[in-house]
Coordinates of C-alpha atoms in Angstrom, one line a residue:
X1 CA -30.4 23.8 94.4
X2 CA -30.6 24.2 98.3
X3 CA -33.4 26.5 99.6
X4 CA -32.4 29.9 101.2
X5 CA -34.3 28.1 104.7
X6 CA -31.3 26.7 104.8
X7 CA -29.0 29.7 104.3
X8 CA -31.7 31.1 107.0
X9 CA -30.7 28.3 109.8
X10 CA -27.1 28.7 108.5
X11 CA -26.6 32.5 109.5
X12 CA -28.7 32.8 112.7
X13 CA -26.4 29.5 114.3
X14 CA -23.6 31.1 112.6
X15 CA -24.1 34.8 114.3
X16 CA -25.8 33.6 117.3
X17 CA -22.1 31.3 118.2
X18 CA -19.9 33.8 117.2
X19 CA -21.5 36.8 119.4
X20 CA -21.8 34.7 122.5
X21 CA -19.1 33.3 122.4
X22 CA -17.0 37.0 122.1
X23 CA -15.0 35.8 118.7
X24 CA -14.3 32.8 119.5
X25 CA -16.5 30.8 117.6
X26 CA -14.9 32.5 114.7
X27 CA -15.6 34.9 111.5
X28 CA -14.5 31.5 109.4
X29 CA -15.6 29.2 111.6
X30 CA -19.5 31.0 111.2
X31 CA -18.5 31.3 107.4
X32 CA -18.0 27.7 106.9
X33 CA -20.9 26.6 109.2
X34 CA -23.2 28.9 107.2
X35 CA -22.2 27.4 103.7
X36 CA -21.9 24.4 105.2
X37 CA -24.8 24.4 106.4
X38 CA -26.6 25.8 102.7
X39 CA -24.7 22.8 100.3
X40 CA -23.6 20.5 103.3
X41 CA -25.1 17.0 101.9
X42 CA -26.1 18.5 98.0
X43 CA -22.6 18.8 97.4
X44 CA -23.5 14.2 96.4
X45 CA -25.7 15.1 93.9
X46 CA -23.2 16.6 92.0
X47 CA -21.3 13.4 92.0
X48 CA -24.7 10.9 91.7
X49 CA -24.6 10.3 95.8
X50 CA -26.9 12.6 96.8
X51 CA -29.0 9.7 98.2
X52 CA -25.4 8.3 100.8
X53 CA -25.1 11.6 101.7
X54 CA -28.3 12.5 102.5
X55 CA -28.4 9.4 105.2
X56 CA -27.1 10.0 108.6
X57 CA -24.6 6.5 108.0
X58 CA -22.6 8.1 106.0
X59 CA -22.7 11.6 105.9
X60 CA -20.3 11.7 108.0
X61 CA -17.7 10.1 105.7
X62 CA -18.4 12.1 102.9
X63 CA -17.9 15.0 105.6
X64 CA -14.3 13.9 106.1
X65 CA -13.8 14.7 102.5
X66 CA -15.4 17.8 101.7
X67 CA -14.1 19.7 105.1
X68 CA -10.2 18.6 103.6
X69 CA -11.9 21.3 101.7
X70 CA -13.2 24.2 103.9
X71 CA -10.0 23.3 105.6
X72 CA -7.9 25.0 102.9
X73 CA -10.0 28.2 102.9
X74 CA -9.0 28.8 106.6
X75 CA -5.7 29.9 105.1
X76 CA -7.6 33.0 103.3
X77 CA -8.8 36.1 104.1
X78 CA -11.0 38.6 102.7
X79 CA -10.2 42.4 103.1
X80 CA -12.6 44.3 101.6
X81 CA -12.0 48.2 101.3
X82 CA -14.5 49.7 99.2
X83 CA -17.0 47.8 96.2
X84 CA -14.5 47.8 93.8
X85 CA -11.7 46.9 95.7
X86 CA -11.8 43.5 97.1
X87 CA -9.1 40.9 97.7
X88 CA -8.4 37.1 98.7
X89 CA -5.5 37.3 100.9
X90 CA -3.3 34.4 101.1
X91 CA -2.1 34.0 105.2
X92 CA 0.7 31.6 104.3
X93 CA -1.3 29.5 107.2
X94 CA -4.6 28.0 108.0
X95 CA -7.1 30.0 110.8
X96 CA -8.6 25.9 111.9
X97 CA -7.3 22.0 111.9
X98 CA -8.6 19.8 110.2
X99 CA -9.9 18.5 113.4
X100 CA -11.8 21.0 113.5
X101 CA -12.8 21.7 110.6
X102 CA -14.3 18.9 110.3
X103 CA -15.9 19.0 113.1
X104 CA -18.5 22.2 112.1
X105 CA -18.4 20.6 108.4
X106 CA -20.3 17.8 110.6
X107 CA -22.3 19.1 112.6
X108 CA -23.2 21.8 109.4
X109 CA -24.4 18.8 107.6
X110 CA -26.4 16.6 110.6
X111 CA -28.4 20.3 110.6
X112 CA -28.8 20.0 106.7
X113 CA -30.3 16.6 107.0
X114 CA -32.9 17.7 109.3
X115 CA -34.4 21.3 107.7
X116 CA -34.7 18.4 104.5
X117 CA -36.3 15.5 106.5
X118 CA -38.2 18.0 108.1
X119 CA -39.6 20.3 105.0
X120 CA -39.1 18.4 102.2
X121 CA -40.4 15.0 103.5
X122 CA -42.6 15.7 105.9
X123 CA -40.4 14.6 108.6
X124 CA -39.0 11.5 107.4
X125 CA -35.2 10.7 107.4
X126 CA -32.5 8.9 105.8
X127 CA -31.4 6.8 108.0
X128 CA -29.4 3.6 105.2
X129 CA -29.8 4.6 102.0
X130 CA -30.4 1.7 98.7
X131 CA -27.0 -0.3 98.4
X132 CA -26.3 -3.5 97.0
X133 CA -26.4 -5.2 99.7
X134 CA -29.8 -3.7 101.1
X135 CA -33.0 -3.2 98.6
X136 CA -35.1 -0.8 100.4
X137 CA -33.7 2.7 102.2
X138 CA -33.8 2.3 105.9
X139 CA -36.1 5.8 107.5
X140 CA -37.4 6.7 111.0
X141 CA -40.0 9.6 110.9
X142 CA -41.8 11.9 113.8
X143 CA -44.9 9.7 113.5
X144 CA -42.2 6.5 114.7
X145 CA -40.5 8.9 117.2
X146 CA -44.1 9.8 118.6
X147 CA -45.3 6.8 118.9
X148 CA -41.9 5.2 120.2
X149 CA -42.9 3.8 123.6
X150 CA -46.5 5.0 124.2
X151 CA -47.8 2.0 125.3
X152 CA -44.6 0.9 127.0
X153 CA -43.5 -3.4 126.6
X154 CA -43.6 -4.1 130.7
X155 CA -46.8 -4.0 132.1
X156 CA -46.2 -1.2 135.0
X157 CA -48.6 0.3 138.1
X158 CA -49.7 3.8 136.7
X159 CA -49.1 4.9 140.2
X160 CA -45.3 3.9 140.4
X161 CA -45.0 5.0 137.5
X162 CA -45.6 8.6 137.3
X163 CA -43.7 8.4 140.3
X164 CA -40.3 7.6 139.2
X165 CA -40.9 9.9 136.2
X166 CA -41.2 12.7 138.3
X167 CA -38.6 11.8 140.3
X168 CA -36.3 11.7 136.8
X169 CA -37.2 15.6 135.9
X170 CA -36.6 16.7 138.6
X171 CA -32.9 14.4 139.5
X172 CA -32.0 16.1 136.0
X173 CA -32.6 19.5 137.1
X174 CA -30.2 18.2 140.5
X175 CA -27.7 17.0 137.9
X176 CA -28.2 19.9 135.0
X177 CA -27.6 22.4 137.8
X178 CA -24.6 20.3 138.8
X179 CA -23.0 20.1 135.9
X180 CA -22.9 24.2 135.1
X181 CA -21.2 24.1 139.2
X182 CA -18.0 21.0 138.4
X183 CA -18.5 21.6 134.3
X184 CA -16.4 18.5 133.6
X185 CA -16.0 15.7 131.3
X186 CA -17.8 12.9 134.4
X187 CA -20.1 15.1 134.9
X188 CA -21.3 15.3 130.8
X189 CA -20.6 11.7 131.1
X190 CA -23.1 10.9 134.0
X191 CA -26.0 13.1 132.2
X192 CA -25.4 11.2 128.7
X193 CA -26.0 7.9 131.3
X194 CA -29.1 9.8 132.9
X195 CA -30.7 10.6 129.5
X196 CA -30.1 6.9 128.1
X197 CA -31.6 5.5 131.8
X198 CA -34.5 8.2 131.4
X199 CA -35.4 6.6 127.7
X200 CA -34.7 3.2 128.4
X201 CA -37.7 3.8 131.3
X202 CA -39.9 5.4 129.0
X203 CA -40.0 2.7 126.4
X204 CA -40.1 0.1 129.3
X205 CA -43.2 2.2 130.9
X206 CA -44.2 4.1 128.3
X207 CA -45.8 7.8 128.0
X208 CA -47.6 6.7 131.2
X209 CA -44.8 8.4 133.0
X210 CA -44.6 12.1 131.3
X211 CA -48.3 12.3 131.7
X212 CA -49.0 10.8 127.5
X213 CA -46.1 13.7 126.1
X214 CA -43.8 11.8 123.2
X215 CA -41.0 12.6 125.7
X216 CA -38.5 9.5 124.2
X217 CA -38.9 9.7 120.7
X218 CA -38.4 13.8 120.9
X219 CA -35.4 13.0 123.1
X220 CA -34.3 10.6 120.2
X221 CA -35.2 13.3 118.0
X222 CA -33.3 16.7 119.0
X223 CA -30.2 14.7 121.1
X224 CA -29.2 13.6 116.5
X225 CA -30.0 16.3 115.1
X226 CA -29.9 19.2 117.2
X227 CA -27.9 18.5 120.6
X228 CA -25.4 16.5 118.2
X229 CA -25.0 19.6 116.1
X230 CA -24.8 22.4 118.7
X231 CA -21.9 20.3 120.6
X232 CA -19.7 20.0 117.8
X233 CA -19.5 23.6 117.1
X234 CA -18.5 24.4 120.6
X235 CA -16.1 21.5 120.0
X236 CA -15.0 23.1 117.2
X237 CA -12.8 26.3 118.8
X238 CA -10.8 23.5 121.4
X239 CA -7.7 24.1 121.1
X240 CA -6.2 20.1 121.4
X241 CA -3.5 19.9 122.4
X242 CA -1.1 18.3 118.8
X243 CA -2.4 21.8 117.9
X244 CA 1.1 24.2 117.4
X245 CA 0.2 27.7 116.1
X246 CA 3.4 30.4 115.0
X247 CA 3.2 34.2 116.8
X248 CA 0.7 34.8 114.4
X249 CA -1.6 32.4 115.6
X250 CA -1.7 30.5 111.8
X251 CA -1.4 26.6 111.9
X252 CA 2.2 26.4 109.4
X253 CA 2.0 25.7 106.1
X254 CA 4.0 22.0 104.7
X255 CA 6.2 24.6 102.1
X256 CA 5.5 21.5 99.4
X257 CA 1.9 22.9 99.2
X258 CA 4.0 26.1 98.1
X259 CA 6.1 24.8 95.7
X260 CA 3.2 23.0 93.7
X261 CA 1.6 26.7 92.5
X262 CA 2.3 25.7 88.8
X263 CA 0.8 22.7 88.8
X264 CA -2.3 24.8 90.5
X265 CA -2.5 27.0 87.7
X266 CA -2.3 24.4 84.9
X267 CA -5.2 22.8 86.6
X268 CA -7.8 26.6 87.0
X269 CA -6.6 27.1 83.3
X270 CA -7.7 23.5 82.4
X271 CA -11.0 23.4 84.5
X272 CA -11.7 26.7 82.6
X273 CA -11.1 25.4 79.3
X274 CA -12.7 22.4 80.1
X275 CA -15.5 24.0 81.1
X276 CA -15.6 26.8 78.7
X277 CA -15.6 24.3 75.9
X278 CA -17.8 21.5 77.5
X279 CA -21.1 24.5 78.4
X280 CA -20.3 26.2 74.6
X281 CA -20.7 22.8 72.6
X282 CA -24.0 21.9 74.8
X283 CA -25.4 25.4 74.4
X284 CA -25.1 25.1 70.8
X285 CA -26.1 21.3 71.3
X286 CA -29.2 22.9 73.3
X287 CA -30.2 25.4 70.0
X288 CA -30.0 23.2 67.0
X289 CA -31.9 20.4 68.9
X290 CA -34.8 21.7 71.4
X291 CA -37.6 20.9 69.4
X292 CA -36.7 17.3 69.0
X293 CA -35.7 17.1 72.7
X294 CA -38.8 18.3 74.5
X295 CA -41.2 16.6 72.3
X296 CA -39.5 13.1 73.2
X297 CA -39.6 15.0 76.6
X298 CA -43.3 15.8 76.6
X299 CA -44.2 12.4 75.7
X300 CA -42.6 10.7 78.0
X301 CA -43.2 12.8 81.0
X302 CA -45.8 15.2 80.0
X303 CA -48.6 14.7 82.2
X304 CA -46.3 15.5 85.0
X305 CA -44.6 18.7 83.4
X306 CA -48.1 19.8 82.5
X307 CA -49.7 21.1 85.2
X308 CA -46.6 23.5 86.0
X309 CA -45.3 24.2 82.4
X310 CA -46.4 24.5 79.4
X311 CA -44.5 23.5 76.4
X312 CA -43.9 26.9 74.7
X313 CA -43.0 28.1 78.3
X314 CA -40.5 24.9 79.2
X315 CA -39.1 26.2 75.7
X316 CA -38.7 29.4 76.7
X317 CA -36.6 28.3 79.9
X318 CA -34.5 25.9 77.7
X319 CA -34.0 29.1 75.4
X320 CA -32.5 31.5 78.1
X321 CA -30.3 28.9 80.6
X322 CA -29.3 27.9 76.3
X323 CA -27.9 31.5 76.8
X324 CA -26.5 31.8 80.6
X325 CA -24.1 28.7 79.8
X326 CA -23.3 30.1 76.3
X327 CA -22.4 33.7 78.2
X328 CA -20.7 31.3 80.8
X329 CA -18.8 29.2 78.4
X330 CA -17.7 32.6 76.7
X331 CA -16.7 33.7 80.7
X332 CA -14.3 30.6 81.1
X333 CA -12.5 31.0 78.1
X334 CA -11.9 34.3 78.3
X335 CA -10.4 33.9 81.7
X336 CA -8.7 30.6 80.6
X337 CA -6.7 33.2 77.9
X338 CA -5.7 35.7 80.2
X339 CA -3.9 33.7 82.4
X340 CA -2.7 32.0 79.9
X341 CA -0.8 34.6 79.0
X342 CA -0.7 36.0 82.4
X343 CA -3.0 39.2 82.2
X344 CA -3.5 41.0 84.9
X345 CA -6.7 42.3 84.3
X346 CA -8.1 39.6 83.5
X347 CA -6.7 37.3 86.2
X348 CA -9.0 40.2 88.7
X349 CA -11.8 39.7 86.9
X350 CA -11.0 36.0 87.7
X351 CA -10.7 35.9 91.4
X352 CA -14.2 38.4 91.0
X353 CA -16.1 36.8 88.9
X354 CA -15.4 32.1 91.0
X355 CA -16.5 35.0 93.9
X356 CA -19.9 35.0 91.7
X357 CA -19.6 31.4 92.6
X358 CA -18.2 31.1 95.6
X359 CA -21.5 28.8 96.6
X360 CA -20.9 26.1 94.6
X361 CA -17.5 25.5 96.6
X362 CA -16.1 25.2 93.3
X363 CA -15.9 29.1 92.6
X364 CA -14.3 29.3 95.9
X365 CA -11.4 26.7 95.4
X366 CA -10.5 28.8 92.0
X367 CA -10.4 32.3 94.4
X368 CA -8.7 30.7 96.6
X369 CA -6.2 28.8 94.4
X370 CA -5.0 32.0 92.6
X371 CA -4.4 34.2 95.3
X372 CA -2.4 31.5 96.7
X373 CA 0.7 33.3 97.5
X374 CA 3.0 31.7 95.4
X375 CA 0.8 31.8 92.6
X376 CA -0.3 35.5 93.1
X377 CA 3.7 36.7 92.3
X378 CA 3.5 34.9 88.7
X379 CA 1.2 38.1 88.2

């Protein structure tokens, strides 16, 4: 499970954007950024491709799929009238276009990779995962970034190098002020070219040009893991020319989505029964064979586990987990039966129950599907 640090990082950035943009970075933007910064690439672990989704090369591809689900959520809003009256309302239109959603998901996921690389891997960032066509994963580390251009490739006179470095620094201040005045795409491209020229000269002349600060590596790091995500957030609030909204400010739904309401209801009921039965079998199996399984685990991995858990402590923890899984199994089966017989109270409970698990993405999908107007009308 991702750490709470992802929630703090995503929440702080999302709220800052929301308040300084006067609501252009909407609550929907903030919620998606907050949730995707928490889950983001970690969704890949569910499908056994976590190393792939936690790489800078493949995260943008996985984000294309993940953005589809977050885009779907934007057709709903939560109405809260006291703790006993919480309702997901189908707006019958999307608040965000898929492209805007993708930019938001992509940026949030890159920030997730940033925090993982800094704190979980001690400053090591995965660029390319291990795949059939490459034997080893490709990483770059903070140590490598700090050492980037430290000595310099060319032997340039120290005085000349320092003078050029100071000129580039003061020149950037002038260009930045110019950009604030003009604020055009051309100016932005010029700034990017200027920064690239600085990094190249830093690599050629060495860190002497900035009085031995590792600025070249620092620029590479902040460009990838800070500048790009924040710029993507800004772009996510843009209204592209091809986006057409109705009088309520929503992007219209395709009618064929509404005609599939029975299939979606069938999907939810099937999911509840399959997971309920599977979880029940797993928990009962665990109750019966706990001793055998744990003894085998300790015989193979005892040295690694023992510093953290004794056998009895691990046994107790497993029992607690199995009880929780059994309770979830029974609740899923109850919800499935209730939906099958179109019981209104069970329908309400199913929605609230899955809102509790909305952070898992699957819970949010089910809660939203059940509140689509076409499905809701059947109850």
